[in-house]
């Protein structure tokens, strides 16, 4: 894991790396507003384009496969089409108007927002905690690392039936509650609120391992001298975590925020496999809604419109979080 | 030298890129033509030999293999490869396959609903009318299940050969559990409550159903409405009365009462009919479920064994004796339980098939010949659609022949007489609205009145033919 990928900007701001645009060993590092533009290569235009043939195959594949599909989805979103019939009706922005008036769409967005906030907060907390603990001298560290990471590599299709059984009215969770003398007839998946909690807990269980790995790697980059200096100054463990480690992994946290936000928007497999978006759409996300309207209801045009909105939201979310991260980094520098 | 090699490499890269670009960027149909539709194969190959692919969500693999084996006794030179696609994925899988030039040769369509619906896929199907006339004669329509012919025809062309009929409205009980606890089969709400009390006091569930996810609850709601007033459901389904009619609101109240009276197992809205309910019933954890005629297959030794193996139940587990029973008179008005039936599925031939003639032979054999329909009937999965064909019960090994055979015969006879549609006349959006209402009422998020109003809104927003 490279420094840049795991929080380079945070370390630059909080852990003593040089700010952008400074000279190190005679060479300028990073870019600033004053950085001069690189000189244009001399020679005729075809010489300047000499690299184009080398990148063209990749460009064609990415444009052809990805951007063409996005464009085609945008086109389909203006149709009323079942996805198979030879003819489709042009409805212009009709699918988007329908979306604005669709209460399930707004509920899906709400669920996404709540899902993002909860899963992000809990995953960051757990990931940080595991990383901090396993950076200390703990016995069987490797075993714990494996245990924390294993859920990441298990397919949701494999775990979903297990969780459905665990949370069933006659499942293991109720059995444990009964053993403890608590009410043991809860239908967890039949209640909208608890069903959403189940979906979130499964997501957290599945994704905490990757956050742990990211934090673990980011913490490895923090200068140990700073930590030792803090100890010598009498800083407590919590103070070290709060004042040195947390700012030091800020870039990682930002990356996790972006990944979790985009992942939340794309959430599909866990709610689809465990709750099928129910009960009464209380665990519906954009992903499950797109699948339901496109496949079950054969309203492919409307599904495409939802997909385009999902794409735009994901892009906006990534840009916003990036900007927020940069602004905060600049204010700290 | 190096520069020359680099230029050659650049040239090759450009050439490859151009080829890829030209190959991959074939322009889609102009205007709003989205590329679907049919281009009939010019030749179609031999009608008695070849290799064909058959895609469907039904029947199970073991039943399909029996049907193919019987077909091969008559047509040994046509190799049929069956691909069973799960219900939930079938529409999504079939759509791109048929749009391509390498889709299945034979594909199953449903008359309505969300799994391979006729209105979505019929444009890919070849017209079977001339061939079925050849096979069954000019009066072929009188020999095939009428509703099936109507449902699978478009512009006077038979687009798929009716192959299976399905009926629902009955319940299934675990006969062994009823005998063990000396419980009478309930015929009304009070008896049903009493029966469930007994089962629950013995640590069992009672009536288990998945509400909302896959629509099986719509059958239960339909049965409740029929108990209140026969024919009322169809009046609402066909826009003759509003869903806000007090009698229909009462039906949702009764459905909710099944839950509050602890007849319906807790957490129905969080349960899926398959696999949760199916597994619980076949493994003897619950004594009652509502499934339709397709469930008859689990009265047979072979299909029940395969199902239990699929569910991971140990092979030496005693096999349950399932029995069809009438839906109780929950409204207490003395109205008899009725069955409602639909043309379930039909076999279509892909108009783009390179083995169109062999595919047609197979599709018509399955639905239009006595041999094919007898095999289908003997699988006891689907009701046959060809007149005069019925399961040869004496050839079918049931778990308890003495108990089950008369009950299954009775069920098949009633299903054959059923005239009320099940959900054939409900487009997907309307069907889902009813299922959503059931889920909302039983999940407690809406009152019966609110749910009824929602269904009416959905019906108004999705007129038939929209």
Coordinates of N, CA, C and O in Angstrom, one line a residue, chain B residues 14-143:
Chain B
X14 N -2.9 0.7 -34.1 CA -4.0 1.5 -34.7 C -4.9 0.6 -35.5 O -6.2 0.8 -35.4
X15 N -4.4 -0.4 -36.2 CA -5.2 -1.3 -37.0 C -6.1 -2.1 -36.1 O -7.3 -2.2 -36.3
X16 N -5.5 -2.6 -35.0 CA -6.3 -3.4 -34.1 C -7.4 -2.6 -33.5 O -8.6 -2.9 -33.4
X17 N -7.0 -1.3 -33.1 CA -8.0 -0.4 -32.5 C -9.2 -0.2 -33.4 O -10.3 -0.2 -33.0
X18 N -8.8 0.1 -34.7 CA -9.9 0.4 -35.7 C -10.8 -0.8 -35.8 O -12.0 -0.7 -35.8
X19 N -10.2 -2.0 -35.9 CA -11.1 -3.2 -36.0 C -12.0 -3.4 -34.8 O -13.2 -3.6 -35.0
X20 N -11.4 -3.2 -33.6 CA -12.2 -3.3 -32.4 C -13.3 -2.3 -32.4 O -14.5 -2.6 -32.1
X21 N -12.9 -1.1 -32.8 CA -13.9 0.0 -32.7 C -15.0 -0.3 -33.7 O -16.2 -0.1 -33.4
X22 N -14.7 -0.7 -34.9 CA -15.7 -1.0 -35.9 C -16.6 -2.1 -35.6 O -17.8 -2.2 -35.8
X23 N -15.9 -3.2 -35.0 CA -16.7 -4.3 -34.6 C -17.6 -4.1 -33.4 O -18.7 -4.6 -33.3
X24 N -17.1 -3.3 -32.5 CA -17.9 -3.1 -31.3 C -18.9 -2.0 -31.3 O -19.8 -1.9 -30.5
X25 N -18.8 -1.1 -32.3 CA -19.7 0.0 -32.3 C -20.7 0.0 -33.4 O -21.0 0.9 -34.1
X26 N -21.3 -1.2 -33.6 CA -22.3 -1.3 -34.6 C -23.5 -0.5 -34.2 O -23.9 -0.5 -33.0
X27 N -24.0 0.3 -35.1 CA -25.0 1.3 -34.7 C -26.3 0.6 -34.3 O -26.7 -0.3 -35.0
X28 N -26.9 1.0 -33.2 CA -28.2 0.4 -32.9 C -29.3 0.9 -33.9 O -29.0 1.8 -34.7
X29 N -30.4 0.3 -33.8 CA -31.5 0.7 -34.7 C -31.8 2.1 -34.6 O -31.7 2.7 -33.5
X30 N -32.2 2.7 -35.7 CA -32.5 4.1 -35.7 C -33.8 4.4 -34.9 O -34.6 3.5 -34.7
X31 N -34.0 5.7 -34.6 CA -35.2 6.0 -34.0 C -35.3 5.4 -32.6 O -34.4 5.3 -31.9
X32 N -36.5 4.9 -32.4 CA -36.7 4.2 -31.1 C -36.6 2.7 -31.2 O -37.0 2.0 -30.3
X33 N -36.0 2.2 -32.3 CA -35.8 0.8 -32.5 C -34.7 0.4 -31.6 O -33.6 0.8 -31.8
X34 N -35.0 -0.4 -30.6 CA -34.0 -0.7 -29.6 C -33.3 -2.1 -29.9 O -32.5 -2.6 -29.0
X35 N -33.5 -2.6 -31.0 CA -32.7 -3.8 -31.4 C -33.3 -5.1 -31.2 O -32.8 -6.1 -31.5
X36 N -34.5 -5.1 -30.6 CA -35.2 -6.4 -30.4 C -35.8 -6.9 -31.6 O -35.5 -6.5 -32.7
X37 N -36.8 -7.8 -31.5 CA -37.5 -8.2 -32.7 C -36.9 -9.5 -33.3 O -36.0 -10.1 -32.8
X38 N -37.4 -9.9 -34.4 CA -37.1 -11.2 -34.9 C -36.6 -11.1 -36.3 O -37.0 -10.2 -37.1
X39 N -35.7 -12.0 -36.6 CA -35.3 -12.2 -38.0 C -35.3 -13.7 -38.2 O -34.5 -14.4 -37.7
X40 N -36.3 -14.1 -38.8 CA -36.5 -15.6 -38.9 C -35.3 -16.2 -39.7 O -34.9 -15.7 -40.7
X41 N -34.8 -17.3 -39.2 CA -33.8 -18.0 -39.9 C -34.3 -18.5 -41.2 O -35.4 -18.9 -41.4
X42 N -33.4 -18.4 -42.2 CA -33.8 -18.7 -43.6 C -34.0 -20.2 -43.8 O -34.9 -20.6 -44.5
X43 N -33.2 -21.0 -43.2 CA -33.3 -22.5 -43.4 C -34.0 -23.2 -42.3 O -35.1 -23.7 -42.4
X44 N -33.4 -23.1 -41.1 CA -34.1 -23.8 -40.0 C -33.6 -25.2 -39.7 O -33.9 -25.8 -38.7
X45 N -32.9 -25.8 -40.7 CA -32.3 -27.1 -40.5 C -33.4 -28.2 -40.5 O -34.5 -28.0 -40.8
X46 N -32.9 -29.4 -40.1 CA -33.7 -30.6 -40.1 C -34.7 -30.5 -38.9 O -34.5 -30.0 -37.9
X47 N -35.9 -31.1 -39.2 CA -36.9 -31.2 -38.1 C -36.7 -32.4 -37.2 O -37.4 -32.5 -36.2
X48 N -35.9 -33.3 -37.6 CA -35.7 -34.6 -36.9 C -34.3 -34.8 -36.4 O -34.1 -35.9 -35.8
X49 N -33.5 -33.9 -36.6 CA -32.1 -34.1 -36.0 C -31.5 -32.7 -35.7 O -32.0 -31.7 -36.2
X50 N -30.5 -32.7 -34.9 CA -29.8 -31.5 -34.5 C -29.6 -31.4 -33.0 O -29.9 -32.3 -32.3
X51 N -29.2 -30.2 -32.6 CA -28.9 -30.0 -31.2 C -29.5 -28.7 -30.8 O -29.3 -27.7 -31.4
X52 N -30.3 -28.7 -29.8 CA -31.0 -27.5 -29.4 C -30.9 -27.2 -27.9 O -30.7 -28.2 -27.1
X53 N -31.0 -26.0 -27.6 CA -30.9 -25.5 -26.2 C -32.3 -25.1 -25.7 O -33.0 -24.4 -26.4
X54 N -32.7 -25.6 -24.5 CA -34.0 -25.3 -24.0 C -33.8 -24.5 -22.7 O -33.2 -25.1 -21.8
X55 N -34.3 -23.3 -22.6 CA -34.1 -22.5 -21.3 C -35.5 -22.3 -20.7 O -36.5 -22.0 -21.4
X56 N -35.5 -22.5 -19.4 CA -36.7 -22.3 -18.7 C -36.5 -22.2 -17.2 O -35.4 -22.4 -16.7
X57 N -37.5 -21.7 -16.5 CA -37.4 -21.7 -15.0 C -38.1 -22.9 -14.4 O -38.0 -23.2 -13.2
X58 N -38.8 -23.6 -15.2 CA -39.6 -24.8 -14.8 C -39.6 -25.8 -15.9 O -39.6 -25.4 -17.1
X59 N -39.5 -27.0 -15.7 CA -39.6 -27.7 -14.4 C -38.2 -27.9 -13.8 O -37.2 -27.4 -14.4
X60 N -38.1 -28.6 -12.7 CA -36.8 -28.9 -12.1 C -36.0 -29.8 -13.0 O -36.6 -30.4 -13.9
X61 N -34.7 -29.8 -12.8 CA -33.9 -30.6 -13.7 C -34.3 -32.0 -13.9 O -34.3 -32.5 -15.0
X62 N -34.6 -32.7 -12.8 CA -34.9 -34.1 -12.9 C -36.2 -34.3 -13.7 O -36.2 -35.3 -14.5
X63 N -37.1 -33.4 -13.6 CA -38.4 -33.6 -14.4 C -38.1 -33.3 -15.9 O -38.6 -34.0 -16.8
X64 N -37.3 -32.3 -16.1 CA -36.9 -31.9 -17.5 C -36.2 -33.1 -18.2 O -36.5 -33.4 -19.3
X65 N -35.3 -33.7 -17.4 CA -34.6 -34.8 -18.0 C -35.5 -36.0 -18.4 O -35.3 -36.7 -19.4
X66 N -36.5 -36.2 -17.6 CA -37.5 -37.2 -17.9 C -38.2 -36.9 -19.2 O -38.5 -37.7 -20.1
X67 N -38.6 -35.6 -19.3 CA -39.3 -35.2 -20.5 C -38.4 -35.3 -21.8 O -38.9 -35.8 -22.8
X68 N -37.2 -35.0 -21.6 CA -36.2 -35.0 -22.7 C -36.0 -36.5 -23.1 O -35.9 -36.9 -24.3
X69 N -35.9 -37.4 -22.1 CA -35.7 -38.8 -22.4 C -36.8 -39.4 -23.1 O -36.7 -40.2 -24.1
X70 N -38.0 -39.0 -22.7 CA -39.2 -39.5 -23.4 C -39.3 -38.9 -24.9 O -39.6 -39.7 -25.8
X71 N -38.9 -37.7 -25.0 CA -38.8 -37.1 -26.4 C -37.8 -37.9 -27.3 O -38.1 -38.1 -28.4
X72 N -36.7 -38.2 -26.7 CA -35.6 -38.9 -27.4 C -36.0 -40.3 -27.8 O -35.4 -40.9 -28.7
X73 N -37.0 -40.9 -27.1 CA -37.4 -42.2 -27.6 C -38.1 -42.1 -29.0 O -38.0 -43.0 -29.8
X74 N -38.7 -40.9 -29.2 CA -39.3 -40.7 -30.5 C -38.4 -40.0 -31.5 O -38.4 -40.2 -32.7
X75 N -37.6 -39.1 -31.0 CA -36.6 -38.3 -31.8 C -35.2 -38.5 -31.3 O -34.7 -37.6 -30.6
X76 N -34.6 -39.6 -31.5 CA -33.3 -39.9 -30.9 C -32.2 -39.0 -31.5 O -31.1 -38.8 -30.9
X77 N -32.4 -38.3 -32.6 CA -31.4 -37.5 -33.3 C -31.4 -36.1 -32.9 O -30.7 -35.3 -33.5
X78 N -32.4 -35.7 -32.1 CA -32.4 -34.3 -31.6 C -31.9 -34.3 -30.2 O -32.5 -34.8 -29.3
X79 N -30.7 -33.6 -30.0 CA -30.1 -33.6 -28.7 C -30.7 -32.3 -28.0 O -30.5 -31.2 -28.5
X80 N -31.3 -32.4 -26.9 CA -31.9 -31.3 -26.2 C -31.1 -31.1 -24.9 O -30.9 -32.0 -24.1
X81 N -30.6 -29.8 -24.7 CA -29.8 -29.5 -23.5 C -30.7 -28.5 -22.7 O -31.1 -27.5 -23.2
X82 N -31.0 -28.9 -21.5 CA -31.9 -28.1 -20.7 C -31.1 -27.2 -19.8 O -30.2 -27.6 -19.1
X83 N -31.5 -25.9 -19.7 CA -30.8 -25.0 -18.8 C -31.9 -24.4 -17.9 O -32.8 -23.6 -18.4
X84 N -31.9 -24.8 -16.6 CA -32.9 -24.2 -15.7 C -32.3 -23.0 -15.1 O -31.2 -23.0 -14.5
X85 N -33.0 -21.9 -15.2 CA -32.6 -20.6 -14.7 C -33.5 -20.3 -13.5 O -34.8 -20.4 -13.7
X86 N -33.0 -19.8 -12.4 CA -33.9 -19.5 -11.2 C -35.0 -18.5 -11.6 O -34.7 -17.6 -12.4
X87 N -36.1 -18.6 -11.1 CA -37.2 -17.7 -11.4 C -36.8 -16.2 -11.4 O -37.1 -15.5 -12.3
X88 N -36.1 -15.8 -10.3 CA -35.8 -14.4 -10.1 C -34.8 -13.9 -11.2 O -34.8 -12.7 -11.4
X89 N -34.1 -14.8 -11.8 CA -33.1 -14.4 -12.8 C -33.5 -14.5 -14.2 O -32.9 -14.1 -15.2
X90 N -34.6 -15.3 -14.4 CA -34.9 -15.7 -15.8 C -35.1 -14.6 -16.8 O -34.6 -14.6 -17.8
X91 N -35.9 -13.6 -16.4 CA -36.2 -12.5 -17.3 C -34.9 -11.7 -17.6 O -34.7 -11.4 -18.8
X92 N -34.1 -11.5 -16.6 CA -32.8 -10.8 -16.8 C -31.9 -11.6 -17.7 O -31.2 -11.0 -18.5
X93 N -31.9 -12.9 -17.6 CA -31.0 -13.7 -18.4 C -31.5 -13.8 -19.8 O -30.7 -13.8 -20.8
X94 N -32.8 -14.0 -19.9 CA -33.4 -14.2 -21.3 C -33.3 -13.0 -22.2 O -33.1 -13.2 -23.4
X95 N -33.4 -11.8 -21.6 CA -33.5 -10.6 -22.4 C -32.2 -10.5 -23.3 O -32.4 -10.4 -24.5
X96 N -31.0 -10.4 -22.8 CA -29.9 -10.3 -23.6 C -29.7 -11.5 -24.5 O -29.2 -11.4 -25.7
X97 N -30.0 -12.7 -24.0 CA -29.8 -13.9 -24.8 C -30.6 -13.9 -26.1 O -30.1 -14.2 -27.2
X98 N -31.9 -13.5 -26.0 CA -32.7 -13.4 -27.2 C -32.3 -12.3 -28.1 O -32.5 -12.4 -29.3
X99 N -31.8 -11.2 -27.5 CA -31.4 -10.1 -28.3 C -30.2 -10.5 -29.2 O -29.9 -9.9 -30.2
X100 N -29.4 -11.5 -28.7 CA -28.2 -11.9 -29.4 C -28.6 -12.9 -30.5 O -29.8 -13.3 -30.6
X101 N -27.6 -13.4 -31.2 CA -27.9 -14.4 -32.3 C -27.6 -15.8 -31.7 O -27.6 -16.7 -32.5
X102 N -27.3 -15.9 -30.5 CA -26.9 -17.2 -29.9 C -27.7 -17.5 -28.7 O -27.3 -18.1 -27.8
X103 N -29.0 -17.1 -28.7 CA -29.9 -17.4 -27.6 C -30.4 -18.8 -27.6 O -30.0 -19.6 -28.5
X104 N -31.2 -19.2 -26.7 CA -31.8 -20.6 -26.7 C -32.7 -20.8 -27.9 O -33.2 -19.9 -28.5
X105 N -32.8 -22.1 -28.3 CA -33.6 -22.4 -29.4 C -35.1 -22.5 -29.0 O -36.0 -22.1 -29.7
X106 N -35.3 -23.0 -27.8 CA -36.6 -23.1 -27.2 C -36.6 -22.4 -25.9 O -35.6 -22.6 -25.1
X107 N -37.5 -21.5 -25.6 CA -37.5 -20.8 -24.3 C -39.0 -20.8 -23.8 O -39.9 -20.7 -24.6
X108 N -39.1 -20.9 -22.5 CA -40.4 -20.9 -21.9 C -40.9 -19.5 -21.6 O -40.1 -18.7 -21.1
X109 N -42.1 -19.3 -21.9 CA -42.7 -18.0 -21.6 C -43.9 -18.2 -20.6 O -44.6 -19.2 -20.7
X110 N -44.1 -17.2 -19.7 CA -45.3 -17.3 -18.8 C -46.4 -16.4 -19.5 O -46.0 -15.4 -20.2
X111 N -47.6 -16.7 -19.1 CA -48.7 -15.9 -19.7 C -48.6 -14.5 -19.2 O -49.0 -13.5 -19.9
X112 N -48.2 -14.3 -18.0 CA -48.2 -12.9 -17.4 C -47.2 -13.0 -16.2 O -46.4 -13.9 -16.1
X113 N -47.2 -11.9 -15.4 CA -46.3 -11.9 -14.3 C -44.9 -11.3 -14.6 O -44.8 -10.6 -15.5
X114 N -44.0 -11.7 -13.8 CA -42.6 -11.1 -13.9 C -41.6 -12.1 -14.4 O -40.5 -11.7 -14.7
X115 N -41.9 -13.4 -14.5 CA -40.9 -14.4 -14.9 C -41.2 -14.8 -16.4 O -42.2 -15.5 -16.7
X116 N -40.4 -14.3 -17.3 CA -40.5 -14.6 -18.7 C -41.9 -14.3 -19.3 O -42.5 -15.1 -20.0
X117 N -42.4 -13.0 -19.1 CA -43.8 -12.8 -19.5 C -43.9 -12.7 -21.0 O -43.0 -12.2 -21.7
X118 N -45.1 -13.2 -21.5 CA -45.4 -13.2 -22.9 C -45.3 -11.8 -23.5 O -44.7 -11.7 -24.6
X119 N -45.8 -10.8 -22.9 CA -45.9 -9.5 -23.5 C -44.5 -8.9 -23.7 O -44.3 -8.1 -24.6
X120 N -43.5 -9.4 -23.0 CA -42.1 -8.9 -23.2 C -41.4 -9.7 -24.3 O -40.7 -9.1 -25.1
X121 N -41.6 -11.0 -24.3 CA -40.7 -11.8 -25.1 C -41.4 -12.4 -26.4 O -40.7 -13.0 -27.2
X122 N -42.7 -12.1 -26.6 CA -43.3 -12.7 -27.7 C -42.7 -12.3 -29.1 O -42.8 -13.1 -30.0
X123 N -42.1 -11.1 -29.1 CA -41.6 -10.7 -30.4 C -40.4 -11.5 -30.9 O -40.1 -11.4 -32.0
X124 N -39.8 -12.3 -30.0 CA -38.7 -13.1 -30.4 C -39.2 -14.5 -30.8 O -38.4 -15.4 -31.2
X125 N -40.5 -14.8 -30.7 CA -41.0 -16.2 -30.9 C -41.5 -16.3 -32.4 O -42.1 -15.5 -32.9
X126 N -41.2 -17.5 -32.9 CA -41.7 -17.8 -34.2 C -43.1 -18.2 -34.2 O -43.6 -18.6 -33.1
X127 N -43.8 -18.0 -35.3 CA -45.2 -18.4 -35.4 C -45.4 -19.9 -35.5 O -44.9 -20.5 -36.4
X128 N -46.1 -20.5 -34.6 CA -46.2 -21.9 -34.6 C -47.5 -22.4 -35.2 O -47.8 -23.6 -35.3
X129 N -48.3 -21.4 -35.6 CA -49.7 -21.8 -36.1 C -49.7 -22.8 -37.2 O -50.4 -23.8 -37.1
X130 N -48.9 -22.6 -38.3 CA -48.9 -23.6 -39.4 C -48.6 -25.0 -38.9 O -49.2 -26.0 -39.3
X131 N -47.5 -25.1 -38.0 CA -47.1 -26.4 -37.6 C -48.1 -27.1 -36.6 O -48.2 -28.3 -36.7
X132 N -48.7 -26.3 -35.8 CA -49.6 -26.9 -34.9 C -50.9 -27.4 -35.6 O -51.5 -28.4 -35.3
X133 N -51.2 -26.6 -36.7 CA -52.3 -27.1 -37.5 C -52.0 -28.4 -38.2 O -52.9 -29.3 -38.3
X134 N -50.8 -28.5 -38.7 CA -50.3 -29.8 -39.3 C -50.4 -30.9 -38.3 O -50.8 -32.0 -38.6
X135 N -50.0 -30.6 -37.1 CA -49.9 -31.7 -36.0 C -51.3 -32.1 -35.5 O -51.6 -33.3 -35.4
X136 N -52.1 -31.1 -35.2 CA -53.4 -31.4 -34.6 C -54.6 -31.3 -35.4 O -55.7 -31.5 -35.0
X137 N -54.4 -30.8 -36.6 CA -55.5 -30.5 -37.5 C -56.1 -29.1 -37.5 O -55.7 -28.3 -36.6
X138 N -57.0 -28.8 -38.4 CA -57.5 -27.5 -38.5 C -58.2 -27.0 -37.2 O -58.3 -25.8 -36.9
X139 N -58.8 -28.0 -36.5 CA -59.6 -27.7 -35.3 C -58.7 -27.8 -34.1 O -59.2 -28.1 -33.0
X140 N -57.4 -27.5 -34.2 CA -56.5 -27.7 -33.1 C -56.8 -26.9 -31.9 O -56.5 -27.3 -30.8
X141 N -57.5 -25.7 -32.1 CA -57.8 -24.9 -30.9 C -58.7 -25.6 -29.9 O -58.7 -25.4 -28.7
X142 N -59.5 -26.5 -30.5 CA -60.5 -27.2 -29.6 C -59.8 -28.3 -28.8 O -60.4 -28.9 -27.9
X143 N -58.6 -28.6 -29.2 CA -57.9 -29.7 -28.5 C -56.9 -29.2 -27.4 O -56.3 -30.0 -26.7

